[in-house]
CSV table of C-alpha atoms and ligand atoms in Angstrom, one decimal:
chain,number,residue,atom,x,y,z
A,158,MET,CA,-5.9,6.6,-33.9
A,159,ASP,CA,-4.4,6.5,-37.4
A,160,THR,CA,-4.2,2.8,-38.4
A,161,GLU,CA,-3.3,3.5,-42.0
A,162,LEU,CA,0.4,2.5,-42.6
A,163,ARG,CA,2.1,2.6,-46.0
A,164,ILE,CA,5.0,0.3,-46.8
A,165,ALA,CA,7.3,3.3,-46.9
A,166,ASP,CA,6.1,4.3,-43.3
A,167,ALA,CA,6.7,0.7,-42.1
A,168,LEU,CA,10.2,0.6,-43.5
A,169,ALA,CA,11.0,4.1,-42.1
A,170,ARG,CA,9.7,3.2,-38.7
A,171,ALA,CA,11.7,0.0,-38.7
A,172,ARG,CA,14.9,2.0,-39.2
A,173,VAL,CA,14.9,2.9,-35.4
A,174,SER,CA,14.4,-0.8,-34.4
A,175,GLY,CA,18.1,-1.6,-34.8
A,176,VAL,CA,17.3,-4.4,-37.2
A,177,ASP,CA,19.3,-4.6,-40.5
A,178,ARG,CA,17.6,-2.9,-43.4
A,179,LEU,CA,17.7,-6.1,-45.5
A,180,ASP,CA,16.1,-8.1,-42.7
A,181,VAL,CA,13.3,-5.5,-42.3
A,182,GLN,CA,12.6,-5.8,-46.0
A,183,LEU,CA,12.7,-9.6,-46.0
A,184,LEU,CA,10.3,-9.7,-43.0
A,185,LEU,CA,7.8,-7.4,-44.7
A,186,ALA,CA,8.2,-9.2,-48.0
A,187,HIS,CA,7.5,-12.5,-46.3
A,188,LEU,CA,4.5,-11.1,-44.5
A,189,LEU,CA,2.9,-9.7,-47.6
A,190,GLN,CA,4.0,-12.8,-49.7
A,191,ARG,CA,5.7,-10.4,-52.2
A,192,SER,CA,9.2,-10.0,-53.5
A,193,ARG,CA,11.6,-7.4,-52.1
A,194,ALA,CA,11.5,-5.8,-55.6
A,195,TRP,CA,7.7,-5.5,-55.4
A,196,LEU,CA,7.9,-3.8,-52.0
A,197,LEU,CA,10.4,-1.2,-53.2
A,198,ALA,CA,8.2,-0.5,-56.3
A,199,HIS,CA,5.0,-0.2,-54.3
A,200,ASP,CA,6.1,1.6,-51.2
A,201,ASP,CA,2.9,3.7,-51.2
A,202,ALA,CA,0.7,0.6,-50.8
A,203,VAL,CA,-1.2,0.6,-47.6
A,204,LEU,CA,-0.9,-2.3,-45.0
A,205,ALA,CA,-4.0,-3.7,-43.5
A,206,PRO,CA,-4.1,-3.2,-39.7
A,207,ALA,CA,-3.5,-6.9,-39.2
A,208,GLN,CA,-0.5,-6.8,-41.5
A,209,ALA,CA,0.9,-3.8,-39.7
A,210,ALA,CA,0.5,-5.6,-36.3
A,211,ALA,CA,2.1,-8.8,-37.6
A,212,PHE,CA,5.0,-6.7,-39.0
A,213,GLU,CA,5.5,-5.0,-35.6
A,214,ALA,CA,5.5,-8.4,-33.8
A,215,ALA,CA,8.0,-9.9,-36.3
A,216,LEU,CA,10.2,-6.8,-36.0
A,217,ALA,CA,10.2,-7.1,-32.2
A,218,ARG,CA,11.3,-10.7,-32.4
A,219,ARG,CA,14.1,-9.9,-34.8
A,220,ALA,CA,15.2,-7.0,-32.6
A,221,ALA,CA,15.4,-9.4,-29.7
A,222,GLY,CA,17.9,-11.5,-31.5
A,223,GLU,CA,15.8,-14.3,-32.9
A,224,PRO,CA,17.2,-15.5,-36.2
A,225,LEU,CA,15.3,-14.2,-39.3
A,226,ALA,CA,15.0,-17.8,-40.5
A,227,TYR,CA,12.9,-18.9,-37.5
A,228,ILE,CA,10.6,-15.9,-37.9
A,229,VAL,CA,9.9,-16.5,-41.6
A,230,GLY,CA,10.3,-20.3,-41.1
A,231,GLU,CA,12.6,-20.8,-44.0
A,232,LYS,CA,16.3,-20.6,-45.0
A,233,GLU,CA,18.0,-20.9,-48.4
A,234,PHE,CA,20.9,-23.3,-48.4
A,235,HIS,CA,22.8,-24.4,-51.5
A,236,GLY,CA,19.9,-23.4,-53.8
A,237,LEU,CA,17.2,-25.2,-51.7
A,238,ALA,CA,14.5,-23.5,-49.7
A,239,LEU,CA,14.5,-25.4,-46.4
A,240,ALA,CA,11.9,-25.1,-43.7
A,241,VAL,CA,13.5,-24.5,-40.3
A,242,SER,CA,12.2,-24.3,-36.8
A,243,PRO,CA,13.9,-23.7,-33.4
A,244,ALA,CA,14.3,-27.5,-33.3
A,245,VAL,CA,17.2,-27.2,-35.7
A,246,LEU,CA,20.3,-25.1,-36.3
A,247,VAL,CA,19.8,-22.5,-39.0
A,248,PRO,CA,21.9,-23.7,-42.0
A,249,ARG,CA,25.0,-21.5,-42.5
A,250,PRO,CA,26.6,-20.4,-45.8
A,251,GLU,CA,30.0,-21.8,-44.7
A,252,THR,CA,28.4,-25.3,-44.5
A,253,GLU,CA,27.9,-25.2,-48.3
A,254,LEU,CA,31.7,-25.9,-48.5
A,255,LEU,CA,31.0,-29.3,-47.0
A,256,VAL,CA,28.5,-30.0,-49.8
A,257,ASP,CA,30.8,-28.7,-52.5
A,258,TRP,CA,33.6,-30.9,-51.3
A,259,ALA,CA,31.2,-33.9,-51.2
A,260,LEU,CA,30.0,-33.3,-54.7
A,261,GLU,CA,33.6,-33.3,-56.0
A,262,LEU,CA,34.2,-36.6,-54.4
A,263,LEU,CA,31.0,-38.1,-55.6
A,264,ALA,CA,31.3,-37.0,-59.3
A,265,GLY,CA,31.4,-40.0,-61.6
A,266,GLN,CA,30.4,-42.6,-58.9
A,267,ALA,CA,27.6,-44.9,-60.0
A,268,ALA,CA,25.4,-45.2,-56.9
A,269,PRO,CA,27.5,-44.0,-53.9
A,270,THR,CA,26.1,-44.4,-50.4
A,271,VAL,CA,26.4,-41.2,-48.3
A,272,ALA,CA,25.6,-40.6,-44.6
A,273,ASP,CA,25.1,-37.1,-43.0
A,274,LEU,CA,25.5,-37.4,-39.2
A,275,GLY,CA,23.5,-34.9,-37.1
A,276,THR,CA,21.5,-33.6,-40.1
A,277,GLY,CA,19.3,-31.1,-38.3
A,278,SER,CA,17.0,-29.6,-41.0
A,279,GLY,CA,18.5,-32.1,-43.5
A,280,ALA,CA,20.4,-29.3,-45.2
A,281,VAL,CA,23.6,-31.1,-46.1
A,282,ALA,CA,22.0,-34.4,-47.0
A,283,LEU,CA,19.3,-32.8,-49.2
A,284,ALA,CA,21.7,-30.5,-51.0
A,285,VAL,CA,24.0,-33.5,-51.8
A,286,ARG,CA,21.0,-35.5,-53.1
A,287,HIS,CA,19.7,-32.5,-55.0
A,288,ARG,CA,22.9,-32.1,-56.9
A,289,CYS,CA,23.9,-35.7,-57.1
A,290,PRO,CA,20.7,-37.7,-57.8
A,291,ALA,CA,22.7,-41.0,-58.2
A,292,ALA,CA,23.7,-40.9,-54.5
A,293,ARG,CA,21.8,-42.7,-51.8
A,294,LEU,CA,21.5,-40.6,-48.7
A,295,THR,CA,21.1,-41.5,-45.1
A,296,ALA,CA,20.7,-38.8,-42.5
A,297,THR,CA,20.8,-39.2,-38.7
A,298,ASP,CA,19.9,-37.1,-35.7
A,299,ALA,CA,19.7,-37.6,-32.0
A,300,SER,CA,16.7,-35.2,-31.8
A,301,PRO,CA,13.3,-36.6,-32.9
A,302,ALA,CA,12.1,-33.1,-33.5
A,303,ALA,CA,15.0,-32.4,-35.8
A,304,LEU,CA,14.3,-35.6,-37.8
A,305,ALA,CA,10.7,-34.5,-38.2
A,306,VAL,CA,12.0,-31.2,-39.8
A,307,ALA,CA,14.4,-33.1,-42.1
A,308,ARG,CA,11.6,-35.5,-43.1
A,309,ALA,CA,9.2,-32.7,-43.9
A,310,ASN,CA,11.9,-31.0,-46.0
A,311,ALA,CA,12.7,-34.2,-47.9
A,312,GLU,CA,9.0,-34.7,-48.7
A,313,ARG,CA,8.3,-31.2,-49.7
A,314,LEU,CA,11.4,-31.0,-52.0
A,315,GLY,CA,10.8,-34.5,-53.4
A,316,LEU,CA,14.3,-35.7,-52.4
A,317,PRO,CA,14.6,-39.2,-51.0
A,318,LEU,CA,16.3,-39.5,-47.7
A,319,GLN,CA,16.7,-42.5,-45.3
A,320,LEU,CA,16.4,-41.2,-41.8
A,321,ALA,CA,17.8,-42.8,-38.7
A,322,ALA,CA,17.5,-41.8,-35.0
A,323,GLY,CA,20.4,-41.8,-32.6
A,324,SER,CA,23.6,-40.2,-31.5
A,325,TRP,CA,26.4,-40.3,-34.2
A,326,TRP,CA,27.1,-43.9,-35.1
A,327,GLN,CA,24.5,-45.4,-32.7
A,328,ALA,CA,22.0,-44.5,-35.4
A,329,LEU,CA,23.7,-46.7,-38.0
A,330,PRO,CA,24.6,-50.1,-36.5
A,331,GLY,CA,26.4,-52.3,-39.1
A,332,GLN,CA,26.0,-49.8,-42.0
A,333,VAL,CA,28.9,-48.9,-44.2
A,334,PHE,CA,29.2,-45.9,-46.6
A,335,ASP,CA,31.3,-44.5,-49.4
A,336,LEU,CA,31.2,-41.0,-47.9
A,337,VAL,CA,30.3,-39.7,-44.5
A,338,LEU,CA,29.6,-36.0,-43.8
A,339,SER,CA,29.0,-34.1,-40.6
A,340,ASN,CA,28.5,-30.6,-39.3
A,341,PRO,CA,28.5,-31.6,-35.6
A,342,PRO,CA,28.3,-29.3,-32.6
A,343,TYR,CA,31.8,-28.0,-32.1
A,344,ILE,CA,31.6,-24.8,-30.0
A,345,ALA,CA,33.3,-25.1,-26.6
A,346,GLY,CA,30.8,-25.1,-23.7
A,347,ASP,CA,32.2,-21.8,-22.3
A,348,ASP,CA,32.6,-20.0,-25.6
A,349,HIS,CA,31.6,-16.4,-25.4
A,350,HIS,CA,29.7,-16.7,-28.8
A,351,LEU,CA,27.1,-19.1,-27.3
A,352,PRO,CA,24.9,-16.5,-25.6
A,353,ALA,CA,24.3,-14.8,-28.9
A,354,LEU,CA,23.1,-18.1,-30.3
A,355,ALA,CA,20.7,-18.8,-27.5
A,356,HIS,CA,17.7,-19.1,-29.9
A,357,GLU,CA,19.2,-22.2,-31.5
A,358,PRO,CA,19.2,-25.7,-30.0
A,359,ARG,CA,22.2,-25.8,-27.6
A,360,GLN,CA,22.9,-29.5,-28.4
A,361,ALA,CA,23.3,-28.6,-32.1
A,362,LEU,CA,26.0,-25.9,-31.2
A,363,THR,CA,28.1,-27.4,-28.5
A,364,PRO,CA,29.0,-30.8,-27.1
A,365,GLU,CA,30.1,-28.9,-24.0
A,366,GLY,CA,33.7,-29.2,-22.7
A,367,ASP,CA,36.4,-28.3,-25.2
A,368,GLY,CA,34.1,-28.5,-28.2
A,369,LEU,CA,35.8,-31.6,-29.7
A,370,GLN,CA,33.8,-34.4,-28.2
A,371,ALA,CA,31.4,-35.0,-31.1
A,372,LEU,CA,34.2,-34.7,-33.6
A,373,ARG,CA,36.2,-37.3,-31.6
A,374,ALA,CA,33.2,-39.7,-31.5
A,375,ILE,CA,32.6,-39.4,-35.2
A,376,VAL,CA,36.3,-40.0,-36.1
A,377,ALA,CA,36.6,-42.9,-33.7
A,378,GLY,CA,33.7,-44.8,-35.1
A,379,ALA,CA,34.3,-43.9,-38.8
A,380,PRO,CA,36.6,-46.8,-39.7
A,381,ASP,CA,33.8,-49.3,-38.9
A,382,HIS,CA,31.4,-47.5,-41.2
A,383,LEU,CA,33.5,-46.6,-44.3
A,384,HIS,CA,34.3,-48.7,-47.3
A,385,ALA,CA,37.9,-48.9,-48.3
A,386,GLY,CA,38.7,-45.7,-50.2
A,387,GLY,CA,35.7,-43.9,-48.5
A,388,TRP,CA,35.9,-40.4,-47.3
A,389,LEU,CA,35.0,-38.6,-44.0
A,390,LEU,CA,34.4,-34.8,-44.3
A,391,LEU,CA,33.9,-32.8,-41.1
A,392,GLU,CA,33.0,-29.1,-40.5
A,393,HIS,CA,34.7,-27.7,-37.4
A,394,GLY,CA,35.6,-24.4,-35.6
A,395,PHE,CA,38.0,-21.9,-37.1
A,396,ASP,CA,40.7,-23.0,-34.6
A,397,GLN,CA,40.1,-26.8,-34.7
A,398,ALA,CA,41.7,-27.8,-38.0
A,399,GLY,CA,44.9,-29.0,-36.4
A,400,ALA,CA,43.0,-31.0,-33.8
A,401,VAL,CA,40.8,-32.7,-36.4
A,402,GLN,CA,43.7,-33.5,-38.6
A,403,ALA,CA,45.5,-35.1,-35.7
A,404,LEU,CA,42.4,-37.2,-34.8
A,405,LEU,CA,42.1,-38.4,-38.4
A,406,ALA,CA,45.8,-39.2,-38.7
A,407,ALA,CA,45.7,-41.1,-35.3
A,408,ALA,CA,42.7,-43.1,-36.6
A,409,GLY,CA,44.6,-44.2,-39.7
A,410,PHE,CA,43.1,-41.8,-42.3
A,411,GLN,CA,45.1,-40.8,-45.3
A,412,THR,CA,45.1,-37.9,-47.8
A,413,ILE,CA,44.1,-35.5,-45.0
A,414,ALA,CA,43.2,-32.0,-46.1
A,415,THR,CA,41.6,-28.9,-44.8
A,416,ARG,CA,39.5,-26.3,-46.8
A,417,THR,CA,38.8,-22.7,-45.9
A,418,ASP,CA,35.4,-21.1,-45.9
A,419,LEU,CA,34.2,-17.8,-47.5
A,420,ALA,CA,35.8,-15.8,-44.7
A,421,GLY,CA,39.2,-17.6,-45.4
A,422,LEU,CA,39.0,-19.6,-42.1
A,423,PRO,CA,39.9,-23.3,-42.0
A,424,ARG,CA,36.4,-24.8,-41.8
A,425,CYS,CA,36.3,-28.4,-43.1
A,426,THR,CA,38.8,-31.2,-42.7
A,427,GLY,CA,38.6,-34.6,-44.3
A,428,GLY,CA,40.5,-37.8,-45.0
A,429,ARG,CA,40.3,-41.0,-47.0
A,430,TRP,CA,39.9,-44.3,-45.2
A,431,PRO,CA,42.4,-46.8,-46.8
A,432,GLY,CA,40.6,-49.9,-45.5
B,100,LIG,N1,29.0,-22.5,-37.4
B,100,LIG,C1,28.1,-22.3,-36.3
B,100,LIG,C2,28.4,-21.0,-35.6
B,100,LIG,O1,29.5,-20.8,-35.3
B,100,LIG,C3,28.2,-23.5,-35.4
B,100,LIG,C4,27.7,-24.7,-36.0
B,100,LIG,C5,28.1,-25.9,-35.3
B,100,LIG,O2,28.5,-26.0,-34.1
B,100,LIG,N2,28.1,-27.0,-36.0
B,100,LIG,O3,27.5,-20.3,-35.3
């Protein structure tokens, strides 16, 4: 049996796997600990049998629908390389909008206190702390496994993060913030997108029911945890902006606004707590 496999052969073979060409290159680059540019410039280099076998295994996982981020153990978010595992949602590019909005609100504040509810990998909290070193960040999660991922990311990136275990506000009794952020589970329990997301933790994707239960809990508790003039910013589903605006208005928030994501979909809604 011919065990000699060149990079060009591996890439060509992968073409029939149904996996995106970019993902195939990223898998191989990760396995060989080389850049994609190196791969393309050295496509006559020969893979060791163990490397070829590892590539086949990784390709099979990707072809079965597992997110690339879990296979390589890492995902880039807002300029940070975050470790991810199946204990946490894979950070999404649209969530960078939440970070950008937060950074606008924090600009010029001396030592603002910020909470990220349901932090998962720590993506939102760490990105805010990275770009706004003056801010003091607290991140919560109901999942101890997720908190361990966030803690490891904070340590590896050298970004201080206060972590608290518990569901939404239960993690933060008596604590008050200048800004609260959350990308909670917001997909409805019977949404037809869920099966395609089966590799990610279900509790990070859906609160079950109509998809609004976590958003309701966060808005309901926010007045007790925001300083006067503080802001609450929430990520939500493409069709939930109206419902989130109504929740914020009913709770007494002002200056309510919605922002659209890169796809032009209403994705984040926030408001100012008048106190
Ligand atoms: N944006 C994610 C998706 O639709 C869902 C994330 C979430 O529920 N917070 O795949």
